PDB file of C-alpha atoms in Angstrom:
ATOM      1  CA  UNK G   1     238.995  55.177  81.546  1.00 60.00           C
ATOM      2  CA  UNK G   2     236.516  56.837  79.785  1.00 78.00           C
ATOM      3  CA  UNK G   3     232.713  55.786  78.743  1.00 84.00           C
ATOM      4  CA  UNK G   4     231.698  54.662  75.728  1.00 90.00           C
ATOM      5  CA  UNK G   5     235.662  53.294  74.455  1.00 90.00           C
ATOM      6  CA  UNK G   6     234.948  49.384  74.520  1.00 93.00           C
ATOM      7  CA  UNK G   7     231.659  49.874  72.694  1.00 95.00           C
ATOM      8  CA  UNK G   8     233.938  52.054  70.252  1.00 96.00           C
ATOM      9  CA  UNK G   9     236.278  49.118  69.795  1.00 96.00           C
ATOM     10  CA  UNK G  10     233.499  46.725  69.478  1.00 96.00           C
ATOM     11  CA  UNK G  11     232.239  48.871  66.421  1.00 97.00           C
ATOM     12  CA  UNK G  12     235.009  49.124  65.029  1.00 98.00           C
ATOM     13  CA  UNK G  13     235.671  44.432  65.370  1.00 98.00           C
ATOM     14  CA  UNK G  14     232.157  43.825  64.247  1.00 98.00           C
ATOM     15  CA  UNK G  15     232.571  46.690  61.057  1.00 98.00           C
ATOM     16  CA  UNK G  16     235.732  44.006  59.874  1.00 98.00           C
ATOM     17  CA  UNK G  17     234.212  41.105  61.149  1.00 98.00           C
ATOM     18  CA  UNK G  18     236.323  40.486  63.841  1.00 97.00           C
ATOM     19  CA  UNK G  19     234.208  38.541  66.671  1.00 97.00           C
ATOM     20  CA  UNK G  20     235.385  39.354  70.390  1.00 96.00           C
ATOM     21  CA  UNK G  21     235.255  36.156  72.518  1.00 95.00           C
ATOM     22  CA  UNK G  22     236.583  37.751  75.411  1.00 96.00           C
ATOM     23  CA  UNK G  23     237.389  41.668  76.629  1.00 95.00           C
ATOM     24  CA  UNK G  24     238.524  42.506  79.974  1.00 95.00           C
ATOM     25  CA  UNK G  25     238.825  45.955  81.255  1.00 91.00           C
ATOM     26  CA  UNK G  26     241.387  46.398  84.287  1.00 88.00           C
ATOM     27  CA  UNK G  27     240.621  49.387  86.581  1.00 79.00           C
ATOM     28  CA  UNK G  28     242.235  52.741  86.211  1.00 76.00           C
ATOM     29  CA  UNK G  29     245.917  53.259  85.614  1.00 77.00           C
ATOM     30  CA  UNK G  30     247.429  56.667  87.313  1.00 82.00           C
ATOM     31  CA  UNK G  31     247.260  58.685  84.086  1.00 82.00           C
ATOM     32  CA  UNK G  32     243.103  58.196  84.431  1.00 80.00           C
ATOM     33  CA  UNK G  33     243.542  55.471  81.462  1.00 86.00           C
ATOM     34  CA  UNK G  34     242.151  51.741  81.551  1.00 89.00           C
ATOM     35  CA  UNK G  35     243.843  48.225  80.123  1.00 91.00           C
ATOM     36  CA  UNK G  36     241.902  46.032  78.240  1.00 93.00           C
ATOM     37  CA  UNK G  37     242.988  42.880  76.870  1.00 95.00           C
ATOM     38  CA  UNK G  38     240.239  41.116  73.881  1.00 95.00           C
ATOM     39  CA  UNK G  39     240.474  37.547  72.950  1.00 95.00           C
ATOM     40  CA  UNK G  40     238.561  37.523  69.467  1.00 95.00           C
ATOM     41  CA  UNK G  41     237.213  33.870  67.722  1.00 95.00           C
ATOM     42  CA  UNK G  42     238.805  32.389  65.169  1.00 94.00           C
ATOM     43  CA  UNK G  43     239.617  35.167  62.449  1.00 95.00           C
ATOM     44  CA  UNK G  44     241.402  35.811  59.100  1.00 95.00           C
ATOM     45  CA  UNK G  45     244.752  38.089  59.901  1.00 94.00           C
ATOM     46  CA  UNK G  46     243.920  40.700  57.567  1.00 97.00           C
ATOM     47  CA  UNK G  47     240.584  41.198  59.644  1.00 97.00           C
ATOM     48  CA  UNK G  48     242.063  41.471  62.384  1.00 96.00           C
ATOM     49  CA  UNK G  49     245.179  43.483  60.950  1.00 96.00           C
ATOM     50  CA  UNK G  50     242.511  46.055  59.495  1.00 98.00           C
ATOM     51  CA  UNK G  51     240.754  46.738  63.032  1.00 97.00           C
ATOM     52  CA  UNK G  52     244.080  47.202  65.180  1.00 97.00           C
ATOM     53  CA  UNK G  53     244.972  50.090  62.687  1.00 97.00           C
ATOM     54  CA  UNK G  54     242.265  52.026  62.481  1.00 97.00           C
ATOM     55  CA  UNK G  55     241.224  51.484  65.760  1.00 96.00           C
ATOM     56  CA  UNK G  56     245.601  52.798  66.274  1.00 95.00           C
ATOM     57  CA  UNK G  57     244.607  55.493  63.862  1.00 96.00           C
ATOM     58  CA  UNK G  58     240.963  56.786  65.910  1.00 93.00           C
ATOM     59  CA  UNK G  59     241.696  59.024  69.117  1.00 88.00           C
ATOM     60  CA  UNK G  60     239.505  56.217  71.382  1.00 89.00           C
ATOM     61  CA  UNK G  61     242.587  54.717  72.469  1.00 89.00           C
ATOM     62  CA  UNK G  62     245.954  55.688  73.806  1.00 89.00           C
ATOM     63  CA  UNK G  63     247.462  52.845  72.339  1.00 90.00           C
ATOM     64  CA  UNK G  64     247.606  48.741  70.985  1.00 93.00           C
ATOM     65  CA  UNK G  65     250.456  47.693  73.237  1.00 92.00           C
ATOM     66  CA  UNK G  66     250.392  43.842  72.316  1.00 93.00           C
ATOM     67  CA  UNK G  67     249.289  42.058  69.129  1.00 93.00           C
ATOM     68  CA  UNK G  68     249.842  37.936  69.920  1.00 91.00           C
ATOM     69  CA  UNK G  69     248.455  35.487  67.945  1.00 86.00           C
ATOM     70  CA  UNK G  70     247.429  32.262  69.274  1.00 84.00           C
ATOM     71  CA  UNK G  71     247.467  29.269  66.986  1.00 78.00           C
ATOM     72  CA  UNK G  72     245.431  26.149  67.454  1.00 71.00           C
TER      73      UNK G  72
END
């Protein structure tokens, strides 16, 4: 958990126009790192696709554990 990481990731949404509908941030893990899980709006894949690697790619997080896609 460190300051300044969700307003990282929220940079990096809004630079590929990926909207965040939801983020939750759950308290510190034993290794001093947090878990945050973002629901974004509606939002073309290779948006989406294009923020989950370079946020993967950036040092701000450890790493993208889960990647679902919810279909209406």
């Amino acid at each position: 958990d460190k300051a300044g990481v969700v307003g990282q990731v929220g940079t990096i949404f809004g630079k590929h126009e990926v909207s965040i509908n939801t983020l939750t941030q759950r308290g510190s893990n034993p290794d001093s790192s947090a878990s945050i899980t973002i629901l974004t709006h509606l939002v073309k894949e290779e948006k989406l696709q294009a923020a989950i690697k370079e946020i993967e790619r950036s040092n701000i997080v450890k790493q993208v554990e889960n990647v679902i896609r919810v279909l209406e």
